[in-house]
Amino acid sequence: MFELHHLTALEQWEWLHAGRVSPSELLEHYLARVERLNPAVGALTVVEPERARARAREVESSVPPTAPLWGLPIADKELVPRAGQRTSYGSRLHADAIATDSHELVEQLDAAGAVSVGASAAPEYGLASYTESLIAPPARNPYDLARGAGGSSGGAAAAVAAGLLPVAPGSDGGGSIRIPAAACGLVGLKPSRGRLPGGSGLDRLAGLVVPGPIARTVADAALLLDALATATPWEFATRAPSPHDGPFLGAAVRGEGRFQLGVMTSSPWDAWTDIGIAPEARAALEEAVTELAALGHGVEDISLDAEPDYGPHFRTVWMAGAAGIPARTDAELALLEPLTAWLVERGRALPVERLLESLAWLTGFERRVIRRFSSVDVVVTPAVAMTPRPLGWYDAADAERNFEQQVQYTPWTSFVNVSGLPALTLPVGLTSGDSAEPGLPMGIQLIGRPGGEADLLALGAQWERRRRVRLHPPQW
């Protein structure tokens, strides 16, 4: 039986503009699904039906229909405050905190005509690549509720995969959009550093963190990307270059171009810990490369030079970023989870000279990566190295072991943040399951040139046209 969430976000947007459904009617459909399915999935930590209904009426009466997300339901990531809404940052330290001001990203989504239903789950301060905090139930993978949805935008990915939202914003400082998108069979896009005015990354330590879309299709991701990229006037001096003309949605719909692809399985973490590639991840990569070659794209192998200093320098910046978490007293520190407390302690003990050394080293690494990739248009890697991880798989007591596990699961994501490059994850298919073990999503990652989002979206659109299959979990 057909239901509204079976439409893509772009199709829902078209229905809204054609008057086939109103923002309020579309919202009610999703609120009913949230009420029925969210308790089992754990995607949303805050649900405010009455506030969302008031917002839908406001959109209908006073927001111009030309707004790029007019009437589409979304949810704010738990790390992004909305005035008057509980914003816990995934931490017991802020369990009952009500935001007094809205983040710029929230204001831009509102200006784009979106209707927020609440907040999506995130790990404590977004520091982990899985979403299993102590303040809320874990964000579960809709394909197998015994497994995690990834992180840190795990709640957003679980919501979109389970049909609780048509599309959702996430944020990505080391893979936090791409990891959960891959785990949940979705499209996830990390934009270039400097691309989005509401989260350029230029004001963040080492320029790591940027917002971006999580969606079911490439066009849906482009729809949300366009809304965020055109939210406010932006000075060219701080904006990622745009070699294309027109909205990103055009590139995602047309799907034009032939590209030279570099296939890579090495990672900058190889010298820091043992990185293994599970058979499922390798099979997904090989299948995708075969299909992309059949589309007429050039394919060659590419690798990164050995970078034994990458791990220590990235860890230094990750720890330094946690030093500013507002936990000062013993009582406040005791509320932090072990991984967060470890990062805070290490970050506050870092000598300034060590941080400056790491920032300078990573800047040089960024330039080396871009030079290394200059012979190809797009680099293709596995999205993650293993199948989605079972809940409780990450060590909750040993922070060193926990960090190593995160690296081993997702070795190809953090260096893209360091390099400021755009990257897109695409679902390839499900592992072969049985009655005891359901099929699990596996995907690939496409890494573009600086400002190369349009090429990634065009290549992703070609992939979708060739595959003509969308993944859906049992809740669908």
Short mmCIF file of C-alpha atoms in Angstrom, two decimals:
data_model
loop_
_atom_site.label_atom_id
_atom_site.label_comp_id
_atom_site.label_asym_id
_atom_site.label_seq_id
_atom_site.Cartn_x
_atom_site.Cartn_y
_atom_site.Cartn_z
CA MET A 1 0.00 0.00 0.00
CA PHE A 2 1.33 3.42 -0.99
CA GLU A 3 2.17 5.89 1.79
CA LEU A 4 3.56 9.42 1.61
CA HIS A 5 6.99 8.47 2.92
CA HIS A 6 7.42 6.14 -0.07
CA LEU A 7 7.98 9.29 -2.12
CA THR A 8 11.46 10.76 -2.21
CA ALA A 9 11.96 14.10 -0.49
CA LEU A 10 12.03 15.79 -3.91
CA GLU A 11 8.78 14.09 -4.89
CA GLN A 12 7.18 15.14 -1.61
CA TRP A 13 8.33 18.71 -2.28
CA GLU A 14 6.71 18.53 -5.72
CA TRP A 15 3.47 17.20 -4.21
CA LEU A 16 3.48 20.06 -1.72
CA HIS A 17 3.84 22.62 -4.49
CA ALA A 18 1.19 20.95 -6.62
CA GLY A 19 -1.26 21.09 -3.69
CA ARG A 20 -1.62 17.31 -3.58
CA VAL A 21 -0.70 17.40 0.10
CA SER A 22 -0.33 20.27 2.57
CA PRO A 23 2.56 20.82 4.99
CA SER A 24 0.22 19.97 7.87
CA GLU A 25 -0.96 16.75 6.24
CA LEU A 26 2.58 15.67 5.46
CA LEU A 27 3.64 16.46 9.01
CA GLU A 28 0.82 14.38 10.49
CA HIS A 29 1.90 11.40 8.41
CA TYR A 30 5.41 11.59 9.83
CA LEU A 31 4.31 12.31 13.39
CA ALA A 32 2.19 9.15 13.30
CA ARG A 33 5.19 7.13 12.14
CA VAL A 34 7.41 8.70 14.78
CA GLU A 35 4.90 7.82 17.50
CA ARG A 36 4.69 4.23 16.31
CA LEU A 37 8.30 3.45 15.36
CA ASN A 38 10.64 5.79 17.20
CA PRO A 39 10.48 4.00 20.57
CA ALA A 40 12.06 0.92 18.97
CA VAL A 41 14.50 2.76 16.69
CA GLY A 42 15.65 5.51 19.07
CA ALA A 43 16.21 7.99 16.23
CA LEU A 44 14.70 11.09 17.84
CA THR A 45 15.45 12.28 21.38
CA VAL A 46 13.06 15.23 21.27
CA VAL A 47 9.63 15.16 19.63
CA GLU A 48 7.44 18.27 19.89
CA PRO A 49 4.22 17.60 17.97
CA GLU A 50 2.35 20.77 18.91
CA ARG A 51 5.28 23.03 18.15
CA ALA A 52 5.72 21.25 14.81
CA ARG A 53 2.02 21.64 14.00
CA ALA A 54 2.18 25.35 14.75
CA ARG A 55 5.24 25.62 12.53
CA ALA A 56 3.46 23.79 9.67
CA ARG A 57 0.56 26.25 9.89
CA GLU A 58 3.05 29.11 9.86
CA VAL A 59 4.69 27.72 6.74
CA GLU A 60 1.32 27.41 5.03
CA SER A 61 0.29 30.96 5.88
CA SER A 62 3.42 33.10 5.80
CA VAL A 63 6.43 31.35 4.26
CA PRO A 64 6.73 31.85 0.48
CA PRO A 65 6.32 28.55 -1.41
CA THR A 66 9.53 29.40 -3.24
CA ALA A 67 11.43 28.51 -0.06
CA PRO A 68 13.69 25.57 -1.03
CA LEU A 69 12.43 23.16 1.68
CA TRP A 70 8.87 24.45 1.87
CA GLY A 71 6.80 22.15 4.08
CA LEU A 72 9.32 19.31 4.41
CA PRO A 73 9.70 17.81 7.92
CA ILE A 74 13.22 17.60 9.36
CA ALA A 75 14.81 17.30 12.82
CA ASP A 76 17.69 19.27 14.30
CA LYS A 77 20.71 17.25 15.34
CA GLU A 78 20.88 17.07 19.14
CA LEU A 79 24.13 19.07 19.03
CA VAL A 80 22.47 22.08 17.35
CA PRO A 81 20.40 24.29 19.68
CA ARG A 82 16.93 25.57 18.83
CA ALA A 83 15.55 28.26 21.12
CA GLY A 84 13.00 26.85 23.56
CA GLN A 85 13.91 23.22 22.79
CA ARG A 86 15.77 20.80 25.04
CA THR A 87 19.33 20.49 23.75
CA SER A 88 21.37 17.96 25.70
CA TYR A 89 24.38 17.62 23.35
CA GLY A 90 23.97 13.91 24.09
CA SER A 91 25.32 14.44 27.61
CA ARG A 92 23.99 14.02 31.13
CA LEU A 93 25.72 17.32 31.83
CA HIS A 94 22.90 19.07 29.94
CA ALA A 95 20.09 16.62 30.59
CA ASP A 96 17.43 19.29 31.15
CA ALA A 97 18.99 22.23 29.31
CA ILE A 98 16.61 24.39 27.27
CA ALA A 99 18.30 26.42 24.56
CA THR A 100 17.84 30.18 24.78
CA ASP A 101 19.12 30.92 21.28
CA SER A 102 18.99 29.11 17.96
CA HIS A 103 22.07 28.11 16.00
CA GLU A 104 22.53 29.80 12.63
CA LEU A 105 21.91 26.47 10.91
CA VAL A 106 18.50 26.20 12.60
CA GLU A 107 17.60 29.69 11.46
CA GLN A 108 18.59 28.86 7.91
CA LEU A 109 16.51 25.69 7.86
CA ASP A 110 13.54 27.68 9.14
CA ALA A 111 14.09 30.33 6.47
CA ALA A 112 14.15 27.54 3.89
CA GLY A 113 10.62 26.54 4.95
CA ALA A 114 11.42 23.30 6.77
CA VAL A 115 9.24 22.02 9.62
CA SER A 116 11.24 20.66 12.55
CA VAL A 117 9.66 17.85 14.56
CA GLY A 118 12.34 17.92 17.30
CA ALA A 119 15.90 16.63 17.63
CA SER A 120 17.77 13.56 16.39
CA ALA A 121 20.02 11.47 18.64
CA ALA A 122 23.76 12.06 18.82
CA PRO A 123 26.58 10.71 21.02
CA GLU A 124 28.01 12.91 23.76
CA TYR A 125 29.19 16.14 22.08
CA GLY A 126 29.36 14.27 18.80
CA LEU A 127 32.75 12.82 19.69
CA ALA A 128 32.07 9.19 18.74
CA SER A 129 31.32 7.42 15.46
CA TYR A 130 28.45 5.52 17.11
CA THR A 131 25.31 6.82 18.84
CA GLU A 132 25.02 5.05 22.20
CA SER A 133 24.94 7.77 24.87
CA LEU A 134 24.02 7.38 28.53
CA ILE A 135 21.30 10.03 28.32
CA ALA A 136 19.03 8.31 25.79
CA PRO A 137 18.38 4.92 24.22
CA PRO A 138 20.83 4.03 21.44
CA ALA A 139 20.08 4.95 17.86
CA ARG A 140 19.42 1.51 16.41
CA ASN A 141 20.00 0.41 12.87
CA PRO A 142 16.58 -0.04 11.22
CA TYR A 143 17.89 -3.04 9.29
CA ASP A 144 18.86 -4.87 12.49
CA LEU A 145 17.81 -3.36 15.81
CA ALA A 146 20.61 -5.20 17.59
CA ARG A 147 23.13 -3.07 15.70
CA GLY A 148 23.97 0.61 15.85
CA ALA A 149 23.10 3.32 13.36
CA GLY A 150 26.62 4.76 13.40
CA GLY A 151 27.48 8.27 14.46
CA SER A 152 27.62 10.95 15.28
CA SER A 153 24.55 11.72 13.13
CA GLY A 154 23.14 8.30 13.98
CA GLY A 155 19.70 9.51 14.97
CA ALA A 156 19.32 11.47 11.74
CA ALA A 157 20.29 8.45 9.65
CA ALA A 158 18.04 6.06 11.57
CA ALA A 159 15.13 8.47 11.15
CA VAL A 160 15.54 8.81 7.39
CA ALA A 161 16.14 5.08 6.85
CA ALA A 162 13.07 4.09 8.87
CA GLY A 163 10.85 6.62 7.10
CA LEU A 164 10.43 8.92 10.10
CA LEU A 165 11.73 11.89 8.10
CA PRO A 166 12.16 12.49 4.36
CA VAL A 167 15.65 14.01 4.79
CA ALA A 168 17.74 15.24 7.70
CA PRO A 169 20.67 17.56 8.40
CA GLY A 170 23.75 16.11 10.06
CA SER A 171 27.25 17.30 10.84
CA ASP A 172 30.60 15.72 10.03
CA GLY A 173 33.92 16.27 11.81
CA GLY A 174 35.53 12.89 11.13
CA GLY A 175 32.87 10.98 9.21
CA SER A 176 29.75 11.75 11.26
CA ILE A 177 27.46 12.07 8.23
CA ARG A 178 29.02 9.41 6.03
CA ILE A 179 29.40 6.69 8.67
CA PRO A 180 25.71 6.53 9.74
CA ALA A 181 24.54 7.01 6.15
CA ALA A 182 26.61 3.98 5.13
CA ALA A 183 25.42 1.94 8.10
CA CYS A 184 21.77 2.69 7.31
CA GLY A 185 21.83 2.31 3.52
CA LEU A 186 21.59 6.03 2.75
CA VAL A 187 23.26 8.83 0.83
CA GLY A 188 25.41 11.08 3.01
CA LEU A 189 27.27 14.15 1.80
CA LYS A 190 30.09 16.00 3.56
CA PRO A 191 30.53 19.33 1.77
CA SER A 192 33.81 21.07 1.06
CA ARG A 193 35.25 23.21 3.81
CA GLY A 194 33.87 26.71 3.27
CA ARG A 195 30.88 25.57 1.22
CA LEU A 196 28.06 26.30 3.70
CA PRO A 197 27.67 29.66 5.44
CA GLY A 198 25.92 28.08 8.42
CA GLY A 199 28.87 25.76 9.05
CA SER A 200 31.88 26.59 6.92
CA GLY A 201 34.32 24.74 9.17
CA LEU A 202 36.60 27.77 8.97
CA ASP A 203 35.82 28.66 12.57
CA ARG A 204 36.43 25.15 13.91
CA LEU A 205 39.68 23.65 15.14
CA ALA A 206 41.61 22.37 12.09
CA GLY A 207 38.53 23.14 9.98
CA LEU A 208 37.12 19.69 10.56
CA VAL A 209 33.39 20.08 11.22
CA VAL A 210 30.81 20.96 8.56
CA PRO A 211 27.06 20.28 8.28
CA GLY A 212 25.51 18.38 5.41
CA PRO A 213 22.57 16.24 4.24
CA ILE A 214 21.54 12.67 4.95
CA ALA A 215 19.01 11.39 2.43
CA ARG A 216 17.63 8.38 0.59
CA THR A 217 18.61 9.59 -2.88
CA VAL A 218 21.30 11.74 -4.43
CA ALA A 219 18.73 14.30 -5.59
CA ASP A 220 17.29 14.54 -2.07
CA ALA A 221 20.78 15.23 -0.72
CA ALA A 222 21.28 17.93 -3.35
CA LEU A 223 17.93 19.50 -2.45
CA LEU A 224 19.01 19.97 1.17
CA LEU A 225 22.54 21.00 0.18
CA ASP A 226 21.17 23.76 -2.05
CA ALA A 227 18.98 25.06 0.78
CA LEU A 228 21.99 25.31 3.08
CA ALA A 229 24.45 26.61 0.47
CA THR A 230 22.23 29.51 -0.61
CA ALA A 231 20.97 30.40 2.84
CA THR A 232 22.78 33.72 3.16
CA PRO A 233 25.04 35.90 1.02
CA TRP A 234 28.57 34.57 1.20
CA GLU A 235 31.87 36.23 0.44
CA PHE A 236 33.83 34.54 -2.35
CA ALA A 237 37.08 34.85 -0.40
CA THR A 238 35.92 32.26 2.12
CA ARG A 239 33.76 30.07 -0.10
CA ALA A 240 34.74 26.79 -1.68
CA PRO A 241 35.21 27.14 -5.46
CA SER A 242 32.21 26.30 -7.63
CA PRO A 243 33.25 24.99 -11.04
CA HIS A 244 29.63 24.38 -12.04
CA ASP A 245 26.73 26.67 -12.85
CA GLY A 246 23.35 26.54 -11.13
CA PRO A 247 21.98 24.63 -8.16
CA PHE A 248 23.47 21.31 -7.10
CA LEU A 249 20.09 19.71 -7.70
CA GLY A 250 20.64 20.20 -11.42
CA ALA A 251 23.81 18.13 -11.33
CA ALA A 252 22.04 15.45 -9.29
CA VAL A 253 19.13 15.26 -11.74
CA ARG A 254 21.10 15.45 -14.99
CA GLY A 255 23.83 13.04 -13.91
CA GLU A 256 26.16 14.00 -16.72
CA GLY A 257 29.88 13.51 -17.27
CA ARG A 258 32.60 10.93 -17.56
CA PHE A 259 35.22 10.84 -14.85
CA GLN A 260 38.58 9.33 -14.09
CA LEU A 261 38.24 7.31 -10.88
CA GLY A 262 41.01 6.37 -8.49
CA VAL A 263 40.23 3.28 -6.41
CA MET A 264 41.88 3.30 -2.99
CA THR A 265 41.94 0.91 -0.04
CA SER A 266 44.93 2.37 1.81
CA SER A 267 44.31 4.86 4.62
CA PRO A 268 46.46 7.23 6.69
CA TRP A 269 45.69 5.09 9.75
CA ASP A 270 47.49 2.05 8.28
CA ALA A 271 50.72 2.86 10.13
CA TRP A 272 48.93 3.54 13.42
CA THR A 273 46.88 0.36 13.87
CA ASP A 274 45.90 -2.79 12.01
CA ILE A 275 43.26 -1.93 9.43
CA GLY A 276 41.40 -4.91 8.03
CA ILE A 277 38.77 -4.82 5.30
CA ALA A 278 35.88 -7.20 5.91
CA PRO A 279 34.80 -9.37 2.96
CA GLU A 280 31.47 -7.52 2.84
CA ALA A 281 33.20 -4.14 2.49
CA ARG A 282 35.60 -5.40 -0.16
CA ALA A 283 32.77 -7.03 -2.12
CA ALA A 284 30.76 -3.80 -2.11
CA LEU A 285 33.74 -1.85 -3.41
CA GLU A 286 34.51 -4.37 -6.16
CA GLU A 287 30.88 -4.49 -7.25
CA ALA A 288 30.66 -0.71 -7.39
CA VAL A 289 33.90 -0.30 -9.33
CA THR A 290 32.76 -2.88 -11.89
CA GLU A 291 29.46 -1.05 -12.36
CA LEU A 292 31.11 2.37 -12.59
CA ALA A 293 33.58 1.10 -15.18
CA ALA A 294 30.66 -0.29 -17.17
CA LEU A 295 29.25 3.25 -17.28
CA GLY A 296 32.34 4.33 -19.20
CA HIS A 297 34.39 5.90 -16.43
CA GLY A 298 38.14 5.44 -16.34
CA VAL A 299 39.40 3.39 -13.40
CA GLU A 300 42.86 3.19 -11.90
CA ASP A 301 44.34 2.22 -8.57
CA ILE A 302 45.59 4.98 -6.31
CA SER A 303 47.06 5.03 -2.83
CA LEU A 304 48.18 7.44 -0.16
CA ASP A 305 51.81 7.66 0.77
CA ALA A 306 52.63 6.18 4.17
CA GLU A 307 51.90 8.79 6.84
CA PRO A 308 52.97 7.34 10.21
CA ASP A 309 52.48 10.71 11.93
CA TYR A 310 48.83 11.10 10.88
CA GLY A 311 47.36 9.15 13.80
CA PRO A 312 49.20 11.01 16.60
CA HIS A 313 48.50 14.44 15.07
CA PHE A 314 44.82 13.76 14.40
CA ARG A 315 44.39 12.45 17.95
CA THR A 316 46.02 15.61 19.30
CA VAL A 317 43.49 17.82 17.54
CA TRP A 318 40.57 15.56 18.53
CA MET A 319 41.64 15.76 22.17
CA ALA A 320 42.19 19.51 22.01
CA GLY A 321 38.70 19.95 20.60
CA ALA A 322 37.26 18.27 23.70
CA ALA A 323 39.17 20.53 26.09
CA GLY A 324 36.53 23.24 25.88
CA ILE A 325 33.63 21.04 27.02
CA PRO A 326 32.00 22.94 29.92
CA ALA A 327 32.72 20.43 32.68
CA ARG A 328 34.96 21.99 35.33
CA THR A 329 34.02 20.70 38.75
CA ASP A 330 34.51 17.12 39.90
CA ALA A 331 30.74 16.68 39.94
CA GLU A 332 30.44 17.89 36.34
CA LEU A 333 33.34 15.77 35.14
CA ALA A 334 31.76 12.72 36.79
CA LEU A 335 28.73 13.12 34.51
CA LEU A 336 30.81 12.66 31.37
CA GLU A 337 31.09 9.29 29.69
CA PRO A 338 34.48 7.52 29.85
CA LEU A 339 35.50 8.34 26.27
CA THR A 340 34.58 12.01 26.67
CA ALA A 341 36.27 12.29 30.06
CA TRP A 342 39.44 10.76 28.60
CA LEU A 343 39.44 13.19 25.68
CA VAL A 344 38.81 16.16 28.01
CA GLU A 345 41.61 15.13 30.37
CA ARG A 346 44.08 14.55 27.55
CA GLY A 347 43.05 17.71 25.73
CA ARG A 348 43.53 19.95 28.77
CA ALA A 349 46.95 18.44 29.46
CA LEU A 350 48.28 19.13 25.94
CA PRO A 351 51.13 21.64 25.67
CA VAL A 352 50.30 24.52 23.34
CA GLU A 353 53.40 23.72 21.32
CA ARG A 354 52.10 20.21 20.65
CA LEU A 355 48.78 21.52 19.34
CA LEU A 356 50.47 24.07 17.10
CA GLU A 357 52.77 21.39 15.74
CA SER A 358 49.81 19.12 14.94
CA LEU A 359 47.82 21.89 13.26
CA ALA A 360 50.78 22.76 11.07
CA TRP A 361 51.42 19.10 10.22
CA LEU A 362 47.78 18.51 9.25
CA THR A 363 47.83 21.58 7.00
CA GLY A 364 50.80 20.10 5.17
CA PHE A 365 49.00 16.73 5.01
CA GLU A 366 45.99 18.43 3.41
CA ARG A 367 48.17 19.78 0.62
CA ARG A 368 49.89 16.42 0.09
CA VAL A 369 46.55 14.61 -0.21
CA ILE A 370 45.17 17.08 -2.73
CA ARG A 371 48.34 16.84 -4.82
CA ARG A 372 48.24 13.04 -4.63
CA PHE A 373 44.63 12.96 -5.86
CA SER A 374 45.16 15.55 -8.63
CA SER A 375 45.47 12.93 -11.39
CA VAL A 376 41.87 11.75 -10.94
CA ASP A 377 38.46 13.39 -10.70
CA VAL A 378 37.03 11.19 -7.94
CA VAL A 379 38.58 8.78 -5.44
CA VAL A 380 36.53 5.68 -4.56
CA THR A 381 36.98 3.88 -1.23
CA PRO A 382 34.88 1.55 0.89
CA ALA A 383 32.54 3.63 3.04
CA VAL A 384 33.42 1.64 6.15
CA ALA A 385 35.65 -1.37 6.79
CA MET A 386 33.09 -3.65 8.45
CA THR A 387 29.39 -4.36 8.61
CA PRO A 388 27.38 -2.10 10.99
CA ARG A 389 28.64 -2.75 14.50
CA PRO A 390 26.53 -4.50 17.15
CA LEU A 391 25.28 -2.37 20.01
CA GLY A 392 27.80 -2.49 22.85
CA TRP A 393 30.67 -3.46 20.52
CA TYR A 394 32.74 -0.39 21.39
CA ASP A 395 34.69 -0.66 24.65
CA ALA A 396 32.85 1.44 27.24
CA ALA A 397 35.66 1.38 29.81
CA ASP A 398 38.96 1.50 27.91
CA ALA A 399 39.06 4.79 25.98
CA GLU A 400 42.26 3.92 24.12
CA ARG A 401 40.73 0.68 22.88
CA ASN A 402 37.49 2.51 22.04
CA PHE A 403 39.32 5.04 19.86
CA GLU A 404 41.17 2.25 18.08
CA GLN A 405 37.91 0.43 17.36
CA GLN A 406 36.43 3.57 15.84
CA VAL A 407 39.44 3.95 13.56
CA GLN A 408 39.26 0.30 12.51
CA TYR A 409 35.57 0.60 11.60
CA THR A 410 35.96 3.81 9.62
CA PRO A 411 39.54 4.40 8.45
CA TRP A 412 38.70 6.39 5.29
CA THR A 413 36.63 9.26 6.65
CA SER A 414 38.62 11.52 9.00
CA PHE A 415 41.36 12.37 6.51
CA VAL A 416 38.70 13.83 4.19
CA ASN A 417 37.77 16.32 6.93
CA VAL A 418 41.43 17.18 7.46
CA SER A 419 41.79 17.77 3.72
CA GLY A 420 38.61 19.86 3.47
CA LEU A 421 37.39 17.80 0.52
CA PRO A 422 33.77 16.92 -0.35
CA ALA A 423 32.72 13.28 -0.04
CA LEU A 424 29.58 11.31 -0.79
CA THR A 425 28.59 7.86 0.47
CA LEU A 426 26.36 5.69 -1.68
CA PRO A 427 24.60 2.44 -0.75
CA VAL A 428 25.66 -0.55 -2.84
CA GLY A 429 23.39 -3.24 -1.43
CA LEU A 430 22.68 -5.58 1.45
CA THR A 431 24.81 -8.43 2.67
CA SER A 432 23.24 -11.82 2.13
CA GLY A 433 21.18 -12.50 5.23
CA ASP A 434 19.16 -15.37 6.60
CA SER A 435 16.53 -15.89 9.26
CA ALA A 436 19.09 -15.41 12.01
CA GLU A 437 21.10 -12.59 10.42
CA PRO A 438 19.25 -9.98 8.33
CA GLY A 439 20.92 -8.34 5.36
CA LEU A 440 22.95 -5.27 6.30
CA PRO A 441 23.73 -2.20 4.17
CA MET A 442 27.20 -1.73 2.70
CA GLY A 443 28.38 1.19 0.62
CA ILE A 444 31.18 3.15 -1.00
CA GLN A 445 32.62 6.61 -0.52
CA LEU A 446 33.32 9.03 -3.36
CA ILE A 447 35.86 11.79 -2.60
CA GLY A 448 35.92 14.83 -4.86
CA ARG A 449 38.25 17.64 -5.70
CA PRO A 450 38.03 20.90 -3.69
CA GLY A 451 34.58 22.33 -4.41
CA GLY A 452 33.70 19.24 -6.44
CA GLU A 453 30.27 18.44 -4.99
CA ALA A 454 28.61 18.70 -8.41
CA ASP A 455 30.80 15.95 -9.87
CA LEU A 456 30.06 13.68 -6.90
CA LEU A 457 26.32 14.24 -7.26
CA ALA A 458 26.44 13.66 -11.02
CA LEU A 459 28.35 10.41 -10.56
CA GLY A 460 25.95 9.37 -7.79
CA ALA A 461 22.98 10.04 -10.06
CA GLN A 462 24.49 7.82 -12.75
CA TRP A 463 24.98 5.10 -10.16
CA GLU A 464 21.34 5.31 -9.09
CA ARG A 465 20.06 5.20 -12.66
CA ARG A 466 22.08 2.07 -13.35
CA ARG A 467 21.10 0.30 -10.14
CA ARG A 468 17.42 1.31 -10.03
CA VAL A 469 17.09 -0.28 -6.60
CA ARG A 470 16.56 1.48 -3.29
CA LEU A 471 17.22 -0.17 0.04
CA HIS A 472 14.45 -0.25 2.62
CA PRO A 473 14.41 -1.73 6.15
CA PRO A 474 11.52 -3.74 7.61
CA GLN A 475 9.85 -0.61 9.07
CA TRP A 476 9.32 0.75 5.58
#
